[in-house]
PDB file of C-alpha atoms in Angstrom:
ATOM      1  CA  MET A   1     111.203  88.095 136.795  1.00  0.00           C
ATOM      2  CA  SER A   2     109.577  90.410 134.251  1.00  0.00           C
ATOM      3  CA  LYS A   3     106.192  89.588 132.857  1.00  0.00           C
ATOM      4  CA  TYR A   4     106.771  91.408 129.580  1.00  0.00           C
ATOM      5  CA  SER A   5     109.417  92.655 127.162  1.00  0.00           C
ATOM      6  CA  ARG A   6     109.072  95.738 124.990  1.00  0.00           C
ATOM      7  CA  ILE A   7     110.875  97.239 121.970  1.00  0.00           C
ATOM      8  CA  ILE A   8     112.248 100.592 123.143  1.00  0.00           C
ATOM      9  CA  ALA A   9     114.446 101.566 120.168  1.00  0.00           C
ATOM     10  CA  THR A  10     115.290 100.700 116.579  1.00  0.00           C
ATOM     11  CA  GLY A  11     118.216 101.329 114.248  1.00  0.00           C
ATOM     12  CA  SER A  12     119.351 100.369 110.768  1.00  0.00           C
ATOM     13  CA  CYS A  13     122.173 100.624 108.259  1.00  0.00           C
ATOM     14  CA  LEU A  14     122.375 100.382 104.485  1.00  0.00           C
ATOM     15  CA  PRO A  15     125.775 100.333 102.767  1.00  0.00           C
ATOM     16  CA  PRO A  16     126.346 103.498 100.685  1.00  0.00           C
ATOM     17  CA  ARG A  17     126.493 101.717  97.328  1.00  0.00           C
ATOM     18  CA  ARG A  18     122.990 101.808  95.841  1.00  0.00           C
ATOM     19  CA  VAL A  19     122.478  99.541  92.830  1.00  0.00           C
ATOM     20  CA  SER A  20     119.421 100.308  90.703  1.00  0.00           C
ATOM     21  CA  ASN A  21     117.863  97.789  88.352  1.00  0.00           C
ATOM     22  CA  GLN A  22     119.431  99.696  85.472  1.00  0.00           C
ATOM     23  CA  ASP A  23     122.850  99.426  87.140  1.00  0.00           C
ATOM     24  CA  LEU A  24     122.364  95.700  87.646  1.00  0.00           C
ATOM     25  CA  ALA A  25     121.159  95.191  84.087  1.00  0.00           C
ATOM     26  CA  ALA A  26     124.349  96.848  82.840  1.00  0.00           C
ATOM     27  CA  MET A  27     126.467  94.578  85.072  1.00  0.00           C
ATOM     28  CA  LEU A  28     124.715  91.468  83.799  1.00  0.00           C
ATOM     29  CA  ALA A  29     124.932  92.611  80.164  1.00  0.00           C
ATOM     30  CA  GLU A  30     128.717  92.438  80.495  1.00  0.00           C
ATOM     31  CA  LYS A  31     128.258  88.732  81.278  1.00  0.00           C
ATOM     32  CA  GLY A  32     125.972  88.229  78.299  1.00  0.00           C
ATOM     33  CA  LEU A  33     122.810  88.041  80.437  1.00  0.00           C
ATOM     34  CA  GLU A  34     119.717  90.033  79.557  1.00  0.00           C
ATOM     35  CA  THR A  35     117.427  91.641  82.130  1.00  0.00           C
ATOM     36  CA  SER A  36     115.637  94.950  82.595  1.00  0.00           C
ATOM     37  CA  ASP A  37     114.031  97.179  85.172  1.00  0.00           C
ATOM     38  CA  GLU A  38     110.606  96.146  83.898  1.00  0.00           C
ATOM     39  CA  TRP A  39     111.411  92.418  84.156  1.00  0.00           C
ATOM     40  CA  ILE A  40     112.712  92.722  87.730  1.00  0.00           C
ATOM     41  CA  VAL A  41     109.930  94.998  88.989  1.00  0.00           C
ATOM     42  CA  SER A  42     107.167  92.882  87.450  1.00  0.00           C
ATOM     43  CA  ARG A  43     108.410  89.728  89.178  1.00  0.00           C
ATOM     44  CA  SER A  44     109.534  91.088  92.544  1.00  0.00           C
ATOM     45  CA  GLY A  45     108.606  94.741  93.063  1.00  0.00           C
ATOM     46  CA  ILE A  46     112.299  95.558  93.506  1.00  0.00           C
ATOM     47  CA  SER A  47     113.712  98.729  91.936  1.00  0.00           C
ATOM     48  CA  ALA A  48     117.034  98.967  93.795  1.00  0.00           C
ATOM     49  CA  ARG A  49     119.180  97.402  96.475  1.00  0.00           C
ATOM     50  CA  HIS A  50     122.396  98.217  98.343  1.00  0.00           C
ATOM     51  CA  PHE A  51     125.634  96.240  98.064  1.00  0.00           C
ATOM     52  CA  ALA A  52     128.431  96.339 100.610  1.00  0.00           C
ATOM     53  CA  ASP A  53     131.814  97.643  99.541  1.00  0.00           C
ATOM     54  CA  ASP A  54     134.832  95.328  99.412  1.00  0.00           C
ATOM     55  CA  GLY A  55     135.960  94.672 102.962  1.00  0.00           C
ATOM     56  CA  GLN A  56     132.632  95.746 104.492  1.00  0.00           C
ATOM     57  CA  LEU A  57     131.353  92.897 106.665  1.00  0.00           C
ATOM     58  CA  SER A  58     128.058  91.960 108.289  1.00  0.00           C
ATOM     59  CA  SER A  59     129.496  93.103 111.626  1.00  0.00           C
ATOM     60  CA  ASP A  60     130.243  96.560 110.226  1.00  0.00           C
ATOM     61  CA  LEU A  61     126.641  97.050 109.132  1.00  0.00           C
ATOM     62  CA  ALA A  62     125.400  95.575 112.417  1.00  0.00           C
ATOM     63  CA  VAL A  63     127.515  97.963 114.474  1.00  0.00           C
ATOM     64  CA  THR A  64     126.068 101.040 112.753  1.00  0.00           C
ATOM     65  CA  ALA A  65     122.510  99.743 113.138  1.00  0.00           C
ATOM     66  CA  ALA A  66     123.164  99.006 116.818  1.00  0.00           C
ATOM     67  CA  GLN A  67     124.692 102.435 117.411  1.00  0.00           C
ATOM     68  CA  ASN A  68     121.606 104.071 115.905  1.00  0.00           C
ATOM     69  CA  ALA A  69     119.336 102.023 118.179  1.00  0.00           C
ATOM     70  CA  LEU A  70     121.455 102.820 121.244  1.00  0.00           C
ATOM     71  CA  GLN A  71     121.313 106.507 120.376  1.00  0.00           C
ATOM     72  CA  MET A  72     117.513 106.392 120.054  1.00  0.00           C
ATOM     73  CA  ALA A  73     117.280 104.695 123.461  1.00  0.00           C
ATOM     74  CA  GLY A  74     119.821 107.005 125.104  1.00  0.00           C
ATOM     75  CA  LEU A  75     121.880 104.004 126.199  1.00  0.00           C
ATOM     76  CA  GLN A  76     125.544 102.959 126.226  1.00  0.00           C
ATOM     77  CA  PRO A  77     126.763  99.529 125.067  1.00  0.00           C
ATOM     78  CA  ASP A  78     127.302  98.245 128.607  1.00  0.00           C
ATOM     79  CA  ASP A  79     123.639  98.940 129.382  1.00  0.00           C
ATOM     80  CA  ILE A  80     122.931  95.854 127.228  1.00  0.00           C
ATOM     81  CA  ASP A  81     123.199  92.424 128.883  1.00  0.00           C
ATOM     82  CA  LEU A  82     122.734  90.152 125.849  1.00  0.00           C
ATOM     83  CA  ILE A  83     123.398  90.376 122.110  1.00  0.00           C
ATOM     84  CA  ILE A  84     121.555  88.121 119.655  1.00  0.00           C
ATOM     85  CA  LEU A  85     122.513  88.530 116.002  1.00  0.00           C
ATOM     86  CA  ALA A  86     120.729  86.819 113.133  1.00  0.00           C
ATOM     87  CA  THR A  87     122.780  86.282 109.976  1.00  0.00           C
ATOM     88  CA  SER A  88     123.401  83.826 107.166  1.00  0.00           C
ATOM     89  CA  THR A  89     126.531  85.696 106.098  1.00  0.00           C
ATOM     90  CA  PRO A  90     128.768  85.696 109.183  1.00  0.00           C
ATOM     91  CA  ASP A  91     132.130  87.449 109.185  1.00  0.00           C
ATOM     92  CA  PHE A  92     134.079  84.217 109.512  1.00  0.00           C
ATOM     93  CA  LEU A  93     134.045  80.895 107.700  1.00  0.00           C
ATOM     94  CA  GLY A  94     132.274  78.305 109.805  1.00  0.00           C
ATOM     95  CA  GLY A  95     130.529  81.068 111.714  1.00  0.00           C
ATOM     96  CA  PHE A  96     133.065  81.396 114.503  1.00  0.00           C
ATOM     97  CA  PRO A  97     133.869  83.445 116.301  1.00  0.00           C
ATOM     98  CA  SER A  98     130.263  84.504 116.130  1.00  0.00           C
ATOM     99  CA  THR A  99     129.491  87.775 114.414  1.00  0.00           C
ATOM    100  CA  ALA A 100     127.709  88.792 117.642  1.00  0.00           C
ATOM    101  CA  CYS A 101     131.027  88.552 119.483  1.00  0.00           C
ATOM    102  CA  VAL A 102     132.703  90.649 116.776  1.00  0.00           C
ATOM    103  CA  VAL A 103     129.980  93.277 117.152  1.00  0.00           C
ATOM    104  CA  GLN A 104     130.436  93.233 120.920  1.00  0.00           C
ATOM    105  CA  ARG A 105     134.134  93.981 120.457  1.00  0.00           C
ATOM    106  CA  LYS A 106     133.605  96.696 117.846  1.00  0.00           C
ATOM    107  CA  LEU A 107     130.993  98.445 120.007  1.00  0.00           C
ATOM    108  CA  GLY A 108     133.393  98.500 122.955  1.00  0.00           C
ATOM    109  CA  PHE A 109     131.457  96.371 125.429  1.00  0.00           C
ATOM    110  CA  THR A 110     133.325  95.705 128.690  1.00  0.00           C
ATOM    111  CA  ASN A 111     130.593  93.983 130.722  1.00  0.00           C
ATOM    112  CA  HIS A 112     131.189  90.459 129.336  1.00  0.00           C
ATOM    113  CA  CYS A 113     127.535  90.029 128.380  1.00  0.00           C
ATOM    114  CA  ALA A 114     126.572  86.921 126.449  1.00  0.00           C
ATOM    115  CA  ALA A 115     126.595  87.172 122.647  1.00  0.00           C
ATOM    116  CA  LEU A 116     125.361  84.626 120.129  1.00  0.00           C
ATOM    117  CA  ASP A 117     124.374  84.198 116.489  1.00  0.00           C
ATOM    118  CA  VAL A 118     121.088  82.760 115.241  1.00  0.00           C
ATOM    119  CA  GLN A 119     120.802  81.065 111.854  1.00  0.00           C
ATOM    120  CA  ALA A 120     117.308  80.847 110.405  1.00  0.00           C
ATOM    121  CA  VAL A 121     118.034  82.714 107.148  1.00  0.00           C
ATOM    122  CA  CYS A 122     115.233  85.183 106.301  1.00  0.00           C
ATOM    123  CA  SER A 123     113.311  84.189 109.447  1.00  0.00           C
ATOM    124  CA  GLY A 124     116.384  84.928 111.532  1.00  0.00           C
ATOM    125  CA  PHE A 125     115.255  88.212 113.040  1.00  0.00           C
ATOM    126  CA  VAL A 126     111.883  86.791 114.096  1.00  0.00           C
ATOM    127  CA  TYR A 127     113.660  83.813 115.668  1.00  0.00           C
ATOM    128  CA  ALA A 128     116.142  86.109 117.440  1.00  0.00           C
ATOM    129  CA  LEU A 129     113.446  88.470 118.712  1.00  0.00           C
ATOM    130  CA  SER A 130     111.406  85.543 120.031  1.00  0.00           C
ATOM    131  CA  ALA A 131     114.477  84.174 121.825  1.00  0.00           C
ATOM    132  CA  ALA A 132     115.236  87.588 123.326  1.00  0.00           C
ATOM    133  CA  ASP A 133     111.654  87.841 124.587  1.00  0.00           C
ATOM    134  CA  SER A 134     112.015  84.450 126.273  1.00  0.00           C
ATOM    135  CA  PHE A 135     115.334  85.393 127.889  1.00  0.00           C
ATOM    136  CA  ILE A 136     113.776  88.525 129.368  1.00  0.00           C
ATOM    137  CA  LYS A 137     110.614  86.796 130.542  1.00  0.00           C
ATOM    138  CA  SER A 138     112.726  84.115 132.241  1.00  0.00           C
ATOM    139  CA  GLY A 139     114.434  86.807 134.312  1.00  0.00           C
ATOM    140  CA  MET A 140     117.856  86.019 132.899  1.00  0.00           C
ATOM    141  CA  ASN A 141     118.207  89.318 131.017  1.00  0.00           C
ATOM    142  CA  LYS A 142     116.794  92.817 131.269  1.00  0.00           C
ATOM    143  CA  ARG A 143     117.904  94.494 128.049  1.00  0.00           C
ATOM    144  CA  VAL A 144     118.759  92.677 124.795  1.00  0.00           C
ATOM    145  CA  LEU A 145     120.228  94.012 121.565  1.00  0.00           C
ATOM    146  CA  VAL A 146     118.675  92.067 118.675  1.00  0.00           C
ATOM    147  CA  ILE A 147     120.246  92.492 115.228  1.00  0.00           C
ATOM    148  CA  GLY A 148     119.701  91.164 111.730  1.00  0.00           C
ATOM    149  CA  ALA A 149     122.688  91.760 109.427  1.00  0.00           C
ATOM    150  CA  GLU A 150     123.527  90.419 105.977  1.00  0.00           C
ATOM    151  CA  VAL A 151     125.914  90.817 103.053  1.00  0.00           C
ATOM    152  CA  PHE A 152     124.082  88.504 100.646  1.00  0.00           C
ATOM    153  CA  SER A 153     125.881  90.067  97.679  1.00  0.00           C
ATOM    154  CA  ARG A 154     128.842  87.841  98.615  1.00  0.00           C
ATOM    155  CA  ILE A 155     126.908  84.611  98.001  1.00  0.00           C
ATOM    156  CA  LEU A 156     125.035  85.619  94.842  1.00  0.00           C
ATOM    157  CA  ASP A 157     125.740  83.980  91.499  1.00  0.00           C
ATOM    158  CA  PHE A 158     125.750  86.874  89.031  1.00  0.00           C
ATOM    159  CA  ASN A 159     125.390  84.367  86.208  1.00  0.00           C
ATOM    160  CA  ASP A 160     121.909  83.507  87.515  1.00  0.00           C
ATOM    161  CA  ARG A 161     119.559  86.398  86.850  1.00  0.00           C
ATOM    162  CA  THR A 162     116.665  84.686  88.642  1.00  0.00           C
ATOM    163  CA  THR A 163     118.367  85.075  92.040  1.00  0.00           C
ATOM    164  CA  CYS A 164     121.006  87.814  91.821  1.00  0.00           C
ATOM    165  CA  VAL A 165     118.417  90.527  91.125  1.00  0.00           C
ATOM    166  CA  LEU A 166     116.489  89.807  94.331  1.00  0.00           C
ATOM    167  CA  PHE A 167     118.912  90.302  97.198  1.00  0.00           C
ATOM    168  CA  GLY A 168     120.695  93.169  98.909  1.00  0.00           C
ATOM    169  CA  ASP A 169     122.810  93.981 101.951  1.00  0.00           C
ATOM    170  CA  GLY A 170     121.929  95.784 105.170  1.00  0.00           C
ATOM    171  CA  ALA A 171     121.335  95.568 108.903  1.00  0.00           C
ATOM    172  CA  GLY A 172     118.580  96.399 111.357  1.00  0.00           C
ATOM    173  CA  ALA A 173     118.497  96.372 115.136  1.00  0.00           C
ATOM    174  CA  VAL A 174     116.092  96.707 118.037  1.00  0.00           C
ATOM    175  CA  ILE A 175     116.589  97.000 121.773  1.00  0.00           C
ATOM    176  CA  LEU A 176     114.218  94.841 123.794  1.00  0.00           C
ATOM    177  CA  GLU A 177     113.769  95.737 127.463  1.00  0.00           C
ATOM    178  CA  ALA A 178     112.006  94.202 130.465  1.00  0.00           C
ATOM    179  CA  SER A 179     108.713  95.983 131.034  1.00  0.00           C
ATOM    180  CA  GLY A 180     105.718  96.006 133.313  1.00  0.00           C
ATOM    181  CA  GLU A 181     103.525  96.755 130.311  1.00  0.00           C
ATOM    182  CA  PRO A 182     102.764  94.380 127.425  1.00  0.00           C
ATOM    183  CA  GLY A 183     105.133  94.738 124.466  1.00  0.00           C
ATOM    184  CA  ILE A 184     105.781  91.424 122.750  1.00  0.00           C
ATOM    185  CA  LEU A 185     102.261  90.018 122.768  1.00  0.00           C
ATOM    186  CA  ALA A 186     102.910  86.627 121.151  1.00  0.00           C
ATOM    187  CA  THR A 187     105.500  84.750 119.117  1.00  0.00           C
ATOM    188  CA  ARG A 188     105.257  81.587 117.050  1.00  0.00           C
ATOM    189  CA  LEU A 189     108.116  79.772 115.292  1.00  0.00           C
ATOM    190  CA  HIS A 190     108.204  76.795 112.921  1.00  0.00           C
ATOM    191  CA  ALA A 191     110.536  74.835 110.641  1.00  0.00           C
ATOM    192  CA  ASP A 192     110.249  71.993 108.152  1.00  0.00           C
ATOM    193  CA  GLY A 193     113.598  70.546 107.125  1.00  0.00           C
ATOM    194  CA  ARG A 194     111.959  68.494 104.389  1.00  0.00           C
ATOM    195  CA  HIS A 195     112.089  71.639 102.248  1.00  0.00           C
ATOM    196  CA  ALA A 196     115.744  72.442 102.970  1.00  0.00           C
ATOM    197  CA  ASP A 197     116.772  72.146  99.330  1.00  0.00           C
ATOM    198  CA  ILE A 198     114.414  74.754  97.841  1.00  0.00           C
ATOM    199  CA  LEU A 199     116.476  77.667  99.219  1.00  0.00           C
ATOM    200  CA  CYS A 200     120.053  77.010 100.241  1.00  0.00           C
ATOM    201  CA  VAL A 201     123.781  77.412  99.644  1.00  0.00           C
ATOM    202  CA  PRO A 202     124.567  73.772  98.841  1.00  0.00           C
ATOM    203  CA  GLY A 203     128.296  73.762  99.542  1.00  0.00           C
ATOM    204  CA  ASN A 204     130.592  72.869 102.394  1.00  0.00           C
ATOM    205  CA  VAL A 205     134.250  73.288 103.239  1.00  0.00           C
ATOM    206  CA  ASN A 206     136.473  70.249 103.203  1.00  0.00           C
ATOM    207  CA  GLY A 207     140.233  70.437 103.540  1.00  0.00           C
ATOM    208  CA  GLY A 208     140.279  74.165 102.900  1.00  0.00           C
ATOM    209  CA  THR A 209     138.308  74.031  99.640  1.00  0.00           C
ATOM    210  CA  VAL A 210     134.611  74.375  98.832  1.00  0.00           C
ATOM    211  CA  SER A 211     132.820  71.167  97.938  1.00  0.00           C
ATOM    212  CA  GLY A 212     129.655  71.904  95.995  1.00  0.00           C
ATOM    213  CA  SER A 213     128.416  75.428  95.314  1.00  0.00           C
ATOM    214  CA  ALA A 214     129.141  78.477  97.467  1.00  0.00           C
ATOM    215  CA  PHE A 215     126.300  80.406  95.806  1.00  0.00           C
ATOM    216  CA  LEU A 216     122.670  80.765  96.817  1.00  0.00           C
ATOM    217  CA  THR A 217     120.261  78.558  94.885  1.00  0.00           C
ATOM    218  CA  MET A 218     116.482  78.833  94.962  1.00  0.00           C
ATOM    219  CA  ASP A 219     113.449  77.086  93.540  1.00  0.00           C
ATOM    220  CA  GLY A 220     111.419  80.270  93.170  1.00  0.00           C
ATOM    221  CA  PRO A 221     107.965  78.777  92.478  1.00  0.00           C
ATOM    222  CA  ALA A 222     108.272  76.321  95.394  1.00  0.00           C
ATOM    223  CA  VAL A 223     109.366  79.083  97.790  1.00  0.00           C
ATOM    224  CA  PHE A 224     106.546  81.355  96.630  1.00  0.00           C
ATOM    225  CA  LYS A 225     103.863  78.705  97.110  1.00  0.00           C
ATOM    226  CA  LEU A 226     105.072  77.677 100.562  1.00  0.00           C
ATOM    227  CA  ALA A 227     105.673  81.252 101.757  1.00  0.00           C
ATOM    228  CA  VAL A 228     102.153  82.536 101.073  1.00  0.00           C
ATOM    229  CA  SER A 229     100.639  79.527 102.826  1.00  0.00           C
ATOM    230  CA  VAL A 230     102.720  79.521 106.013  1.00  0.00           C
ATOM    231  CA  LEU A 231     102.812  83.298 106.521  1.00  0.00           C
ATOM    232  CA  GLU A 232      99.024  83.505 106.794  1.00  0.00           C
ATOM    233  CA  LYS A 233      98.885  80.536 109.167  1.00  0.00           C
ATOM    234  CA  VAL A 234     101.641  81.713 111.520  1.00  0.00           C
ATOM    235  CA  ALA A 235     100.202  85.224 111.690  1.00  0.00           C
ATOM    236  CA  ASN A 236      96.854  83.788 112.735  1.00  0.00           C
ATOM    237  CA  GLU A 237      98.575  81.557 115.294  1.00  0.00           C
ATOM    238  CA  ALA A 238     100.198  84.603 116.909  1.00  0.00           C
ATOM    239  CA  LEU A 239      96.895  86.491 116.857  1.00  0.00           C
ATOM    240  CA  ASP A 240      95.097  83.551 118.485  1.00  0.00           C
ATOM    241  CA  ALA A 241      97.775  83.316 121.166  1.00  0.00           C
ATOM    242  CA  ALA A 242      97.274  86.996 121.975  1.00  0.00           C
ATOM    243  CA  GLY A 243      93.482  86.763 121.827  1.00  0.00           C
ATOM    244  CA  MET A 244      93.328  89.301 119.005  1.00  0.00           C
ATOM    245  CA  GLN A 245      91.866  89.673 115.520  1.00  0.00           C
ATOM    246  CA  ALA A 246      93.672  90.667 112.336  1.00  0.00           C
ATOM    247  CA  SER A 247      91.579  93.849 112.241  1.00  0.00           C
ATOM    248  CA  GLN A 248      93.437  94.995 115.385  1.00  0.00           C
ATOM    249  CA  ILE A 249      96.796  95.047 113.561  1.00  0.00           C
ATOM    250  CA  ASP A 250      97.917  98.607 112.877  1.00  0.00           C
ATOM    251  CA  TRP A 251     100.894  97.621 110.728  1.00  0.00           C
ATOM    252  CA  LEU A 252     102.025  94.470 108.962  1.00  0.00           C
ATOM    253  CA  ILE A 253     105.784  94.122 108.442  1.00  0.00           C
ATOM    254  CA  PRO A 254     106.377  90.938 106.469  1.00  0.00           C
ATOM    255  CA  HIS A 255     109.794  89.754 105.374  1.00  0.00           C
ATOM    256  CA  GLN A 256     110.643  91.940 102.388  1.00  0.00           C
ATOM    257  CA  ALA A 257     111.255  89.219  99.802  1.00  0.00           C
ATOM    258  CA  ASN A 258     108.783  89.726  96.992  1.00  0.00           C
ATOM    259  CA  ILE A 259     105.944  92.226  96.734  1.00  0.00           C
ATOM    260  CA  ARG A 260     103.565  89.580  95.395  1.00  0.00           C
ATOM    261  CA  ILE A 261     104.136  87.324  98.431  1.00  0.00           C
ATOM    262  CA  MET A 262     103.688  90.322 100.723  1.00  0.00           C
ATOM    263  CA  GLN A 263     100.484  91.478  99.045  1.00  0.00           C
ATOM    264  CA  GLY A 264      99.131  87.921  99.046  1.00  0.00           C
ATOM    265  CA  THR A 265      99.729  87.642 102.784  1.00  0.00           C
ATOM    266  CA  ALA A 266      98.011  90.953 103.517  1.00  0.00           C
ATOM    267  CA  LYS A 267      95.033  89.931 101.379  1.00  0.00           C
ATOM    268  CA  LYS A 268      94.648  86.590 103.161  1.00  0.00           C
ATOM    269  CA  LEU A 269      94.700  88.389 106.514  1.00  0.00           C
ATOM    270  CA  GLY A 270      92.080  90.832 105.284  1.00  0.00           C
ATOM    271  CA  LEU A 271      94.387  93.817 105.745  1.00  0.00           C
ATOM    272  CA  PRO A 272      94.427  96.788 103.366  1.00  0.00           C
ATOM    273  CA  LEU A 273      97.758  97.280 101.606  1.00  0.00           C
ATOM    274  CA  GLU A 274      98.000 100.714 103.224  1.00  0.00           C
ATOM    275  CA  LYS A 275      98.684  98.930 106.526  1.00  0.00           C
ATOM    276  CA  MET A 276     101.724  97.103 105.160  1.00  0.00           C
ATOM    277  CA  VAL A 277     105.229  98.568 105.461  1.00  0.00           C
ATOM    278  CA  VAL A 278     107.055  98.114 102.150  1.00  0.00           C
ATOM    279  CA  THR A 279     110.795  98.650 101.682  1.00  0.00           C
ATOM    280  CA  VAL A 280     111.530  95.785  99.286  1.00  0.00           C
ATOM    281  CA  ASP A 281     111.332  98.238  96.375  1.00  0.00           C
ATOM    282  CA  GLN A 282     114.433 100.098  97.590  1.00  0.00           C
ATOM    283  CA  HIS A 283     116.215  97.471  99.711  1.00  0.00           C
ATOM    284  CA  GLY A 284     115.615  94.207  97.874  1.00  0.00           C
ATOM    285  CA  ASN A 285     115.593  91.062  99.995  1.00  0.00           C
ATOM    286  CA  THR A 286     118.049  91.641 102.861  1.00  0.00           C
ATOM    287  CA  SER A 287     117.204  88.322 104.537  1.00  0.00           C
ATOM    288  CA  ALA A 288     117.419  88.576 108.352  1.00  0.00           C
ATOM    289  CA  ALA A 289     117.867  92.345 108.114  1.00  0.00           C
ATOM    290  CA  SER A 290     114.672  93.030 106.164  1.00  0.00           C
ATOM    291  CA  ILE A 291     112.130  93.199 108.995  1.00  0.00           C
ATOM    292  CA  PRO A 292     114.171  95.362 111.418  1.00  0.00           C
ATOM    293  CA  LEU A 293     115.187  97.611 108.508  1.00  0.00           C
ATOM    294  CA  ALA A 294     111.547  98.140 107.570  1.00  0.00           C
ATOM    295  CA  LEU A 295     110.563  98.631 111.207  1.00  0.00           C
ATOM    296  CA  ASP A 296     113.220 101.300 111.695  1.00  0.00           C
ATOM    297  CA  VAL A 297     112.232 103.133 108.508  1.00  0.00           C
ATOM    298  CA  ALA A 298     108.573 103.241 109.580  1.00  0.00           C
ATOM    299  CA  MET A 299     109.428 104.239 113.156  1.00  0.00           C
ATOM    300  CA  ARG A 300     111.632 107.098 112.052  1.00  0.00           C
ATOM    301  CA  ASP A 301     109.290 108.467 109.389  1.00  0.00           C
ATOM    302  CA  GLY A 302     106.448 108.558 111.922  1.00  0.00           C
ATOM    303  CA  ARG A 303     104.162 105.927 110.439  1.00  0.00           C
ATOM    304  CA  ILE A 304     104.516 103.575 113.386  1.00  0.00           C
ATOM    305  CA  ARG A 305     103.735 105.258 116.694  1.00  0.00           C
ATOM    306  CA  ARG A 306     103.971 104.177 120.300  1.00  0.00           C
ATOM    307  CA  GLY A 307     100.989 102.132 121.370  1.00  0.00           C
ATOM    308  CA  GLN A 308     100.338 100.684 117.919  1.00  0.00           C
ATOM    309  CA  THR A 309     100.259  96.952 117.211  1.00  0.00           C
ATOM    310  CA  VAL A 310     102.673  95.516 114.654  1.00  0.00           C
ATOM    311  CA  MET A 311     102.758  92.043 113.125  1.00  0.00           C
ATOM    312  CA  MET A 312     106.257  91.018 112.023  1.00  0.00           C
ATOM    313  CA  GLU A 313     106.633  87.738 110.148  1.00  0.00           C
ATOM    314  CA  GLY A 314     109.295  86.024 108.104  1.00  0.00           C
ATOM    315  CA  VAL A 315     109.928  82.930 106.048  1.00  0.00           C
ATOM    316  CA  GLY A 316     113.290  81.585 104.932  1.00  0.00           C
ATOM    317  CA  GLY A 317     115.563  78.719 104.053  1.00  0.00           C
ATOM    318  CA  GLY A 318     115.519  75.720 106.288  1.00  0.00           C
ATOM    319  CA  PHE A 319     112.560  75.859 105.683  1.00  0.00           C
ATOM    320  CA  THR A 320     111.766  78.262 108.559  1.00  0.00           C
ATOM    321  CA  TRP A 321     108.985  80.673 109.367  1.00  0.00           C
ATOM    322  CA  GLY A 322     107.643  82.629 112.312  1.00  0.00           C
ATOM    323  CA  ALA A 323     105.755  85.669 113.558  1.00  0.00           C
ATOM    324  CA  VAL A 324     106.021  88.204 116.364  1.00  0.00           C
ATOM    325  CA  LEU A 325     103.033  90.319 117.391  1.00  0.00           C
ATOM    326  CA  ALA A 326     104.135  93.401 119.278  1.00  0.00           C
ATOM    327  CA  ARG A 327     102.731  96.566 120.788  1.00  0.00           C
ATOM    328  CA  ILE A 328     105.318  99.264 120.157  1.00  0.00           C
TER     329      ILE A 328
END
């Protein structure tokens, strides 16, 4: 039984199609909706996002992200003994077979390792990483591939400018390995189903047709207010569990939803904005993919170095939230 788990590699994938705010404004103008780069940036901090091509699925993005992480680690697929994939946009209706199983097949696994999906919307990666840490610490697994992958462009209502400008597609992955040295220092997860209706896709399938709406709906002010409150609290819970202070955090990687929420969280934790990894400006909100995408970007550009302490935290529909404090 291993006492610790540690992130040994990261990977990510963005679909090739980059959509700037100007591109999106032109698309919406064709529908008679008015928006602008200034309007979007002022409310969210987003300048661009990536949209998947027709036929490009969450599993396709996940596979590329996983391959990049495997390459960084110098591992082959069968060196992994568990796959946990967080997504709200699975390949198949009803979520089965799981997108994790599809990824296992596309990567060419032959070792019959377990594979499962996690659904906690934008908190999905934090939930999945926490679960992977527990599996390793229990002794059940030694090396886990954790992925967040989304194609949110498929569930956006492009007649609603308040939501369609915020989201993008992408995938991020990490490999978590049993270790004799501390890696994942603390995790904390929460949910409050009383707020399920403020961010959801309020439809269901009945008799082969959609009942209700198949598009994302959001009460923006309610989400904003709740997000800023719970992100500070859960970060402090993780710090307390690890016996650490916020001043010991080298990097904050919050869910990349809205720059104002992110800046508010950093301010409440007393962290300078220079310690926060920001990709929302170029990626938009990629839901469960946003944190591992940002982590991979900062690992590969040299900002985050081995031995540094990173706070990763997310908040999403459900209503869910959580934090992972890790030494890289």
